[in-house]
Coordinates of C-alpha atoms in Angstrom, one line a residue:
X291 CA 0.0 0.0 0.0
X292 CA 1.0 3.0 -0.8
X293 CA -0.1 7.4 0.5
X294 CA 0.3 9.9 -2.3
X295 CA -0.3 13.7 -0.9
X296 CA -0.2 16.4 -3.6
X297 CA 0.2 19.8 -3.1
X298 CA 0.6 22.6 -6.1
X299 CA 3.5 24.0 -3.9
X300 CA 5.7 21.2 -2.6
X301 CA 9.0 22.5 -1.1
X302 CA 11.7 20.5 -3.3
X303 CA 15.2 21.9 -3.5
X304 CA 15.2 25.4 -2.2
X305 CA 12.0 26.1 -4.1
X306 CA 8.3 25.6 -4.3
X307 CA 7.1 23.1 -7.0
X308 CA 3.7 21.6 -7.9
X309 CA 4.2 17.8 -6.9
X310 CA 2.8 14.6 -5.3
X311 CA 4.9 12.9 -3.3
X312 CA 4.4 9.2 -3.0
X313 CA 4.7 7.2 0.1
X314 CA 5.2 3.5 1.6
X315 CA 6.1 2.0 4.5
X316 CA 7.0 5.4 6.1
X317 CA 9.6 6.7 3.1
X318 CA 9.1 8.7 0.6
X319 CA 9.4 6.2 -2.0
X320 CA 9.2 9.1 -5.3
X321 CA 8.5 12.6 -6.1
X322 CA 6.3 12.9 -9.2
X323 CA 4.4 15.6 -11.1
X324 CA 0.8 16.9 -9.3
X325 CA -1.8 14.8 -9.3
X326 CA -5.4 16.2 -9.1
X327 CA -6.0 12.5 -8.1
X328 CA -3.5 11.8 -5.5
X329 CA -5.1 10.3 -1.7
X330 CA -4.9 13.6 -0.2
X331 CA -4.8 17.5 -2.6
X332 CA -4.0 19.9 -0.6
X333 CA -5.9 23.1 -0.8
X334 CA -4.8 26.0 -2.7
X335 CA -3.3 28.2 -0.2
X336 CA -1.1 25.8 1.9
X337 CA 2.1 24.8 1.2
X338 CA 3.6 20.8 1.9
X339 CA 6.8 20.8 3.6
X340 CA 9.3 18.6 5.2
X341 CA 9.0 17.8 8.8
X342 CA 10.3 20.4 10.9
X343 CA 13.6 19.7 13.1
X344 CA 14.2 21.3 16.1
X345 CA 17.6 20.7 18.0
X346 CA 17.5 22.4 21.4
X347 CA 14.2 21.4 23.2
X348 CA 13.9 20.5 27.1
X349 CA 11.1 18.3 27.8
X350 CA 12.3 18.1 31.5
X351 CA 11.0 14.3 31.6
X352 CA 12.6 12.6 34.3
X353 CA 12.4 14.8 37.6
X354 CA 10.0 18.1 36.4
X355 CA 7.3 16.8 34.2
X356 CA 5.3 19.6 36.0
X357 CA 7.3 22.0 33.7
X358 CA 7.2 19.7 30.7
X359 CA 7.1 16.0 29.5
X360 CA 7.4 14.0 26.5
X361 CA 3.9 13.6 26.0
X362 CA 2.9 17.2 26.1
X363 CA 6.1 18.4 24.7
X364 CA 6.3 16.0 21.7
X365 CA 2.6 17.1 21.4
X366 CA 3.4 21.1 21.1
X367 CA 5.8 19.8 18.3
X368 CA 3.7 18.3 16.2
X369 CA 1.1 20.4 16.3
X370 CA 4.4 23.1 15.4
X371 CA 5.0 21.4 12.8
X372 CA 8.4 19.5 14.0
X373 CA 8.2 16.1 13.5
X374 CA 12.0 15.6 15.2
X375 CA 13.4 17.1 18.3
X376 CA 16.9 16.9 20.5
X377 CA 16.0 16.9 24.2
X378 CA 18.7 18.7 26.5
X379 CA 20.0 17.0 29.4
X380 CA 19.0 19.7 31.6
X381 CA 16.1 20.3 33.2
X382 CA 15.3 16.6 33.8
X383 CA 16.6 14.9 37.0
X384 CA 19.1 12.7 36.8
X385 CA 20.5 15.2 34.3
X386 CA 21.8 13.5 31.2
X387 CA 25.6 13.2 31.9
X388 CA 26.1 9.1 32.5
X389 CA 24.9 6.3 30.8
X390 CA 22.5 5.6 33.4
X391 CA 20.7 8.8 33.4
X392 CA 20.1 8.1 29.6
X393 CA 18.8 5.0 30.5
X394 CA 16.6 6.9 32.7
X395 CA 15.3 9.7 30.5
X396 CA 14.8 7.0 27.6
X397 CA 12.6 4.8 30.2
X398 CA 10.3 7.9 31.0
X399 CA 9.7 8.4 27.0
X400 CA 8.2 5.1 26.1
X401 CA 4.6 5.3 25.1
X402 CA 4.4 8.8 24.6
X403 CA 6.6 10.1 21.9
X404 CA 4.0 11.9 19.0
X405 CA 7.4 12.8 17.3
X406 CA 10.5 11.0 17.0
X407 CA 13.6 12.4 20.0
X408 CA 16.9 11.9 20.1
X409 CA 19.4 13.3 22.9
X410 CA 21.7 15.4 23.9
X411 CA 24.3 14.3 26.7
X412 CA 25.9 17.2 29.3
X413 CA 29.2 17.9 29.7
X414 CA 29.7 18.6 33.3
X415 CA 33.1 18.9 35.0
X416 CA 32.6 15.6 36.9
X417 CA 31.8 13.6 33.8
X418 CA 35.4 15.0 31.9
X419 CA 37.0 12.2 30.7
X420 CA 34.3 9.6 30.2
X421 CA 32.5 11.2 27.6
X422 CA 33.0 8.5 25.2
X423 CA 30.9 6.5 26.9
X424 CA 27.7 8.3 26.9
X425 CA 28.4 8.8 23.1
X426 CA 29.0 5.3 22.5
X427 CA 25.5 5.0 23.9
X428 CA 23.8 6.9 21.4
X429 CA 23.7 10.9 22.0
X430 CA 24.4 13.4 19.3
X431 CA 26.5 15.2 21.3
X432 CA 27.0 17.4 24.5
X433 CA 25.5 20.4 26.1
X434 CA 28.1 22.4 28.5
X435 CA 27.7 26.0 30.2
X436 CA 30.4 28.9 30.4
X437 CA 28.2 30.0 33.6
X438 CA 26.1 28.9 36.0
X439 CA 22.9 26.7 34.2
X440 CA 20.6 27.7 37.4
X441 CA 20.6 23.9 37.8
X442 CA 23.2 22.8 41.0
X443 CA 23.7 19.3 39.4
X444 CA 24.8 20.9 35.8
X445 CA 28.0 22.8 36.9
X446 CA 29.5 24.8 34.0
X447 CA 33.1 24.6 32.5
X448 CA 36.0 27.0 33.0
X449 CA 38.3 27.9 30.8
X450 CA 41.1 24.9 31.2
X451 CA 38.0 22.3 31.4
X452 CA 36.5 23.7 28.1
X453 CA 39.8 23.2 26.7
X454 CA 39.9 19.7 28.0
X455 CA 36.5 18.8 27.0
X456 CA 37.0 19.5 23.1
X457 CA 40.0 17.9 23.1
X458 CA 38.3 14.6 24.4
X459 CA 35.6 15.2 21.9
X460 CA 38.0 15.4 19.2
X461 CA 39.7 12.4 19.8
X462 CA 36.2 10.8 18.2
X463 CA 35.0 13.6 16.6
X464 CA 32.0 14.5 19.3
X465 CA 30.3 17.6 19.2
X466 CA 29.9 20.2 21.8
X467 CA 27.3 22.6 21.8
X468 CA 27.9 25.6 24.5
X469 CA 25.8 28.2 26.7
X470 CA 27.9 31.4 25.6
X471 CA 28.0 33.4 28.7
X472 CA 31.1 34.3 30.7
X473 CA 30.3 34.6 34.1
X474 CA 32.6 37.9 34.7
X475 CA 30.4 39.8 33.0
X476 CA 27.4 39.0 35.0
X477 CA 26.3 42.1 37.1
X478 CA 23.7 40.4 39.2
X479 CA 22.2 36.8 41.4
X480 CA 19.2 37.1 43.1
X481 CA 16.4 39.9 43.2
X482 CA 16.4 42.9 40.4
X483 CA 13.1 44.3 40.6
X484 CA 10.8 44.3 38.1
X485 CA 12.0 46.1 35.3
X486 CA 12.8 44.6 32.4
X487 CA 15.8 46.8 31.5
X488 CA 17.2 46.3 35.0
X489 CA 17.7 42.3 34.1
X490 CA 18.9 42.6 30.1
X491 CA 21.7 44.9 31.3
X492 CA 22.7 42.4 33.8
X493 CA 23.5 40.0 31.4
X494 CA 25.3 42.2 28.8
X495 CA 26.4 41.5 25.5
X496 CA 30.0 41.7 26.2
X497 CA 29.1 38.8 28.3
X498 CA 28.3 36.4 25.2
X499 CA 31.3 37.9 22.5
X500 CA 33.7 36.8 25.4
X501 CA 32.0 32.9 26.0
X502 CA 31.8 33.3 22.2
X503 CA 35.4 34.0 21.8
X504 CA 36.6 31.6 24.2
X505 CA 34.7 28.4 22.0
X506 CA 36.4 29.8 19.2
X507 CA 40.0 30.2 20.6
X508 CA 39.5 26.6 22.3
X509 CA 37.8 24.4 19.5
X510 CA 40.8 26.6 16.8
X511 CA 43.5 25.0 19.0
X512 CA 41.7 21.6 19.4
X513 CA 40.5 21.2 16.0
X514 CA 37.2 20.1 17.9
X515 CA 33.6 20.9 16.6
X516 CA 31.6 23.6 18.5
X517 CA 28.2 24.9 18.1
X518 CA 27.0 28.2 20.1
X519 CA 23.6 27.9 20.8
X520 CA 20.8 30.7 21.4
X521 CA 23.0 33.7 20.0
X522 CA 21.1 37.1 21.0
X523 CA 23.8 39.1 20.4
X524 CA 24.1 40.4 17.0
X525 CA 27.2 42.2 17.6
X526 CA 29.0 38.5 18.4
X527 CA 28.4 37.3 14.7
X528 CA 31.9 38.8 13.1
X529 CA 33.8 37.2 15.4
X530 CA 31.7 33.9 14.0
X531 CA 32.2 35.3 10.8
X532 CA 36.1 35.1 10.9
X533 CA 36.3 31.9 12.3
X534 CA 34.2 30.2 10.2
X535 CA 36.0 32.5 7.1
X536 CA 39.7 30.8 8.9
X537 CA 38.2 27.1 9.2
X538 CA 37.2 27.1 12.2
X539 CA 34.5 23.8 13.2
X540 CA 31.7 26.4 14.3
X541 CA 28.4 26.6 14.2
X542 CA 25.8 28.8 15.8
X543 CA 21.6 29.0 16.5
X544 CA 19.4 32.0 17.2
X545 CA 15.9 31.4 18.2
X546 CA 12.4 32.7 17.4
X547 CA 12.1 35.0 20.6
X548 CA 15.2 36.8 19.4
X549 CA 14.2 37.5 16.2
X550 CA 10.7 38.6 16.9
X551 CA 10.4 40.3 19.9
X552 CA 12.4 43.4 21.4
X553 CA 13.3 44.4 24.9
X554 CA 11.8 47.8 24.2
X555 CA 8.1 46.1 24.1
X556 CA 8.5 43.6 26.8
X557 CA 6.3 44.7 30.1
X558 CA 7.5 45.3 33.7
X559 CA 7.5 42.4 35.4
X560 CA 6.5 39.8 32.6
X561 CA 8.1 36.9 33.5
X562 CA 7.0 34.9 30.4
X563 CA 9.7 36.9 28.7
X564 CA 12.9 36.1 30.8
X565 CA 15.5 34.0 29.1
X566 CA 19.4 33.6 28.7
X567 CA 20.8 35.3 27.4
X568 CA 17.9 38.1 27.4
X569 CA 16.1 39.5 24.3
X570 CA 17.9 42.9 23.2
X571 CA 17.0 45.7 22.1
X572 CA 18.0 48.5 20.2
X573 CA 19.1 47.1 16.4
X574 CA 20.4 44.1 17.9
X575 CA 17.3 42.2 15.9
X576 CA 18.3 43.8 12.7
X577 CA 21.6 42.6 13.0
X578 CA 20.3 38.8 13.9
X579 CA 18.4 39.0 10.8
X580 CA 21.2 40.0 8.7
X581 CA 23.4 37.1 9.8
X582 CA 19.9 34.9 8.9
X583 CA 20.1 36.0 5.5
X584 CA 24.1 35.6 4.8
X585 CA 24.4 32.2 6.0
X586 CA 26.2 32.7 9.4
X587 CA 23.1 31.9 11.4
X588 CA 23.0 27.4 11.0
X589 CA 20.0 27.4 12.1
X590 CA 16.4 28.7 13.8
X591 CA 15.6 26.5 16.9
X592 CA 13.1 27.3 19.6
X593 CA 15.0 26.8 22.8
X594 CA 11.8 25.4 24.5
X595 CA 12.4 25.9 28.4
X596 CA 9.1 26.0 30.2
X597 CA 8.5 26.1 33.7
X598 CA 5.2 26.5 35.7
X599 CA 3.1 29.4 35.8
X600 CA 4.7 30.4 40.0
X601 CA 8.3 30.1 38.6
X602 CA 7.3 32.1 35.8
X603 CA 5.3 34.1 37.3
X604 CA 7.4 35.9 39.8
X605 CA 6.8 39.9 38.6
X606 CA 11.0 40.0 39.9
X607 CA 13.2 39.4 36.8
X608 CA 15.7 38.4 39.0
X609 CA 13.7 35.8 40.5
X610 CA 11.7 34.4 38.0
X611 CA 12.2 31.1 36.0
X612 CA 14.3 31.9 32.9
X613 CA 12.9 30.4 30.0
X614 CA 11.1 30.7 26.8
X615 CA 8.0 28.1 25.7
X616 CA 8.1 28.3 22.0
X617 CA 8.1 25.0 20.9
X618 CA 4.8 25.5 18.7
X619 CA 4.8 28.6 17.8
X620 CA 8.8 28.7 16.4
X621 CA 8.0 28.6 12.1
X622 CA 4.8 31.2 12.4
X623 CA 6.7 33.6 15.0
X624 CA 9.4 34.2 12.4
X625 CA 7.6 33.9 9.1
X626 CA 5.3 36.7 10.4
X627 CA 8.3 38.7 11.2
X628 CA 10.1 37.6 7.8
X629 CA 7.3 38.8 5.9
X630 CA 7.2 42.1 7.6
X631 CA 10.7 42.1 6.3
X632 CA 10.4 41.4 2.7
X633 CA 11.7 37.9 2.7
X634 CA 10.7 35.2 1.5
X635 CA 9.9 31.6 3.1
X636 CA 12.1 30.0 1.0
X637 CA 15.0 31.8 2.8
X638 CA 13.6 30.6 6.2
X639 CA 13.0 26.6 5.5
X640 CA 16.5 25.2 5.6
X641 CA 17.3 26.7 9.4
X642 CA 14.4 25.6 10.3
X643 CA 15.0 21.7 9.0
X644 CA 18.3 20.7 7.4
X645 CA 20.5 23.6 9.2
X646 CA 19.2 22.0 12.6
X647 CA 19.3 18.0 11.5
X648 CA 22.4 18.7 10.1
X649 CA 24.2 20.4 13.4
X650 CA 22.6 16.9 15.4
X651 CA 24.0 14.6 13.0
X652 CA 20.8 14.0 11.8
X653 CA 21.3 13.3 8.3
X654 CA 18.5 12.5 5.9
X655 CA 15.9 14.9 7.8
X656 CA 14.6 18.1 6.9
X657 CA 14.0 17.1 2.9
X658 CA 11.3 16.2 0.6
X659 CA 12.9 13.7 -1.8
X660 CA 13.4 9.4 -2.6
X661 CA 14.4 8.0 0.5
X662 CA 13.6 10.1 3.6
X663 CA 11.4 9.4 5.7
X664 CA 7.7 10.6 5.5
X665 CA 7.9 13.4 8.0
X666 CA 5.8 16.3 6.3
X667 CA 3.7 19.1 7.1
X668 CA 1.0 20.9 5.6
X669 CA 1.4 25.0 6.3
X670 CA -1.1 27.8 5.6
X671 CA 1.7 30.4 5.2
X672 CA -1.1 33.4 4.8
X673 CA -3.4 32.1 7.2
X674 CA -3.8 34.1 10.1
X675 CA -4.5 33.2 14.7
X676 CA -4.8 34.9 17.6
X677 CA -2.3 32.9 20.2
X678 CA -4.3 31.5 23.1
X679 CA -1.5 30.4 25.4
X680 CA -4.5 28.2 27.3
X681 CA -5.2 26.2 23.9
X682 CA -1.0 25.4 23.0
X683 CA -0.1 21.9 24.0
X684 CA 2.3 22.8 26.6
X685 CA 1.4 21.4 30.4
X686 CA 2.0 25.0 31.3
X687 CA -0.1 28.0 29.8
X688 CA 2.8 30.3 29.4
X689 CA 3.6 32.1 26.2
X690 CA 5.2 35.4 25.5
X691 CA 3.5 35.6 22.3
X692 CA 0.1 35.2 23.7
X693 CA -2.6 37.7 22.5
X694 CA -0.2 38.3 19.1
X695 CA -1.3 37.9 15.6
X696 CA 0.4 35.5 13.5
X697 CA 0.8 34.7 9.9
X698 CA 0.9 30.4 9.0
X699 CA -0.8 28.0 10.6
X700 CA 0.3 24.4 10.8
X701 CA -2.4 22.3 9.4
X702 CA -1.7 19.2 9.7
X703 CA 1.8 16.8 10.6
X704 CA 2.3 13.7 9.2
X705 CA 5.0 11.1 10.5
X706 CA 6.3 8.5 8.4
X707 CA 3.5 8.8 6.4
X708 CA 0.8 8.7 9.4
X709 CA -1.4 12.0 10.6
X710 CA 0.0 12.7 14.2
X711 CA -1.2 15.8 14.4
X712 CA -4.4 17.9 12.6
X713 CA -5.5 21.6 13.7
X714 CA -8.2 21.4 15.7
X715 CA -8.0 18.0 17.2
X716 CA -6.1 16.5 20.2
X717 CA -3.0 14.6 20.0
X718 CA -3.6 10.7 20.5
X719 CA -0.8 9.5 18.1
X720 CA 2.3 8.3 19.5
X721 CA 3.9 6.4 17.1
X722 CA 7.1 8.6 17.8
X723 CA 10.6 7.2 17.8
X724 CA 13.5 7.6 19.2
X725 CA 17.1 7.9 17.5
X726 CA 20.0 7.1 18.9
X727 CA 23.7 8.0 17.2
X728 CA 26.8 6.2 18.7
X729 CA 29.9 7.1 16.4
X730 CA 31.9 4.3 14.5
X731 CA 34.9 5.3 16.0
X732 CA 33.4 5.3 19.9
X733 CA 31.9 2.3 19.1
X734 CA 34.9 0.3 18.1

């Protein structure tokens, strides 16, 4: 048996293209011209893509599924349009830095994946030297901090045990992806009152540029690969320029909230809004964007960090949860600000689905074509909602784009073929997968 969805704008190769694409057994088995005929036409103003992927997502499942979970997480997803996610070894408990923990975290996911997950491990200064291990068992790679993560069990890396870290990694090629921040340039701990301004200039940008320098001077001398994730600060992206420009192994991710929103609009005490690093203001977005459209930014990835509404809802940005819940609404956030813009979606698509597979190791994802799997989406990109943080999939009701307008609404999601997800209707799927990566050479 065979599924054949047709769309007259199919997203093949950089560009849109009337097509039906033919399924079995969960592959795309060939791309052929539209079909009037085909099982399912889509209607005239959506789009099919390729399932999204998004490679920095905590679903907090073992330890705080009262923040987040695989079910309700890998729920949000779908119904974003993400049909792949990388869960971070923070904020679960155990966090993911042994083999055990893994063990642990993959237990808590069976039965309730309605996406397929894969892993990230943590690079923690008590785990130095044993890496291998939790990459031989099947993580893409390893999360670290340059500062404190606000977790106690996730201690971050100095400079000497950065150094040490990539090396290891290199020695089997691992990847390491860093929390840019160096803690010297951290004004504040504790209460700051409730002005937003008061907390983003806490956490300057001269904080990130150094963190960010430090990667580059460590994985240059290592010959390790390093990937900076959430970048806000556009002034940091020369310095990425020039190292990937010398051949440099970098990488970097901005995220949704960064793009879209500004400090300047972001109300007193709003605790929805607090991440880190923080949204900037001033023409800090403008840069972002410009490093979106010249290739420097790898990719567009939502950073989902939830917490419940009390840790959120602290009116004290000093005290409040830091975090942003944008799982579901990552593609129409930006394509409402990329429109407003002048760009087109075709710019957008690949750091929202290769740019992200590809930093994970997560090869074959992201693409329309003979031989990947069925992951596909279909996207109204000029239809318009009101977000109702109540009605997202989350387990907690917190969004800073609630009461927003935006442009492109997810559809439907199919996985391998299968509906997981259609607007309007709960998720009850959870034929999800998960995918684990051990290298050759850790293996052997």
């Amino acid at each position: 048996m065979s599924t054949r969805i047709a769309a007259r704008r199919v997203y093949l190769d950089g560009a849109f293209t009337a097509a039906t694409v033919v399924i079995g057994d969960g592959v795309i088995s060939a791309v052929e011209p539209f079909d009037a005929t085909a099982d399912t036409v889509l209607p005239g103003d959506a789009v099919l893509l390729p399932g999204l992927v998004d490679s920095h997502v905590h679903l907090d499942e073992p330890g705080r599924t009262e923040w987040e979970g695989f079910a309700t997480g890998t729920a949000a997803a779908a119904a974003g349009g993400i049909t792949t996610v990388v869960d971070m070894p923070l904020n679960s408990s155990p966090v993911t830095t042994s083999v055990e923990a893994l063990d642990a975290k993959r237990a808590a996911a069976v039965g309730k994946l309605a996406v397929d997950v894969a892993y990230w491990g943590g690079a923690v200064p008590e785990n130095l030297g044993s890496l291998g291990a939790l990459a031989a068992a099947g993580v893409v790679g390893f999360k670290c901090f340059l500062s404190p993560s606000g977790i106690d069990e996730f201690g971050h890396l100095d400079a000497d045990q950065l150094e040490r870290c990539l090396a290891e990694l290199a020695e089997f090629d691992g990847l390491l992806i860093v929390h840019a921040e160096d803690p010297a340039h951290l004004h504040a701990d504790g209460a700051l009152g409730p002005r937003y301004r008061d907390f983003e200039a806490s956490r300057p940008p001269l904080s990130e540029r150094a963190a960010i320098r430090r990667v580059i001077d460590a994985a240059r001398r290592t010959g390790a690969r390093a990937h900076i994730v959430h970048v806000s600060d556009g002034g940091a992206l020369d310095d990425v320029r020039a190292a990937k420009a010398e051949g440099v192994r970098l990488t970097i991710e901005t995220c949704p909230h960064y793009l879209t929103l500004d400090a300047e609009d972001v109300p007193d005490g709003a605790g929805a809004f607090k991440c880190c690093p923080p949204i900037r203001g001033g023409n800090n977005r403008d840069l972002l964007w410009a490093g979106v459209v010249d290739g420097t930014i790898d990719a567009i990835v939502s950073d989902h960090s939830p917490a419940t509404v009390e840790l959120k809802g602290n009116p004290d940005f000093g005290l409040a949860w830091g975090g942003i819940a944008g799982l579901q609404t990552g593609l129409s956030s930006v394509h409402t600000t990329a429109r407003e813009r002048g760009l087109a979606f075709e710019t957008l698509l690949p750091l929202f689905t290769t740019g992200p597979a590809r930093i994970a190791g997560l090869g074959g994802l992201g693409v329309i074509e003979p031989g990947a799997p069925a992951h596909l989406v279909a996207f109204a990109p000029d239809e318009t909602f009101v977000v109702d943080a109540a009605a997202l999939e989350y387990r907690n009701p917190v969004s800073p784009w609630h009461g927003k307008t935006l442009t492109g609404v997810v559809r439907e999601t199919w996985l391998r073929g299968e509906s997981t997800y259609r607007r309007g209707a709960p998720v009850t799927e959870r034929e999800g997968r998960e995918i684990l990566r051990a290298p050759a050479a850790v293996q052997a």
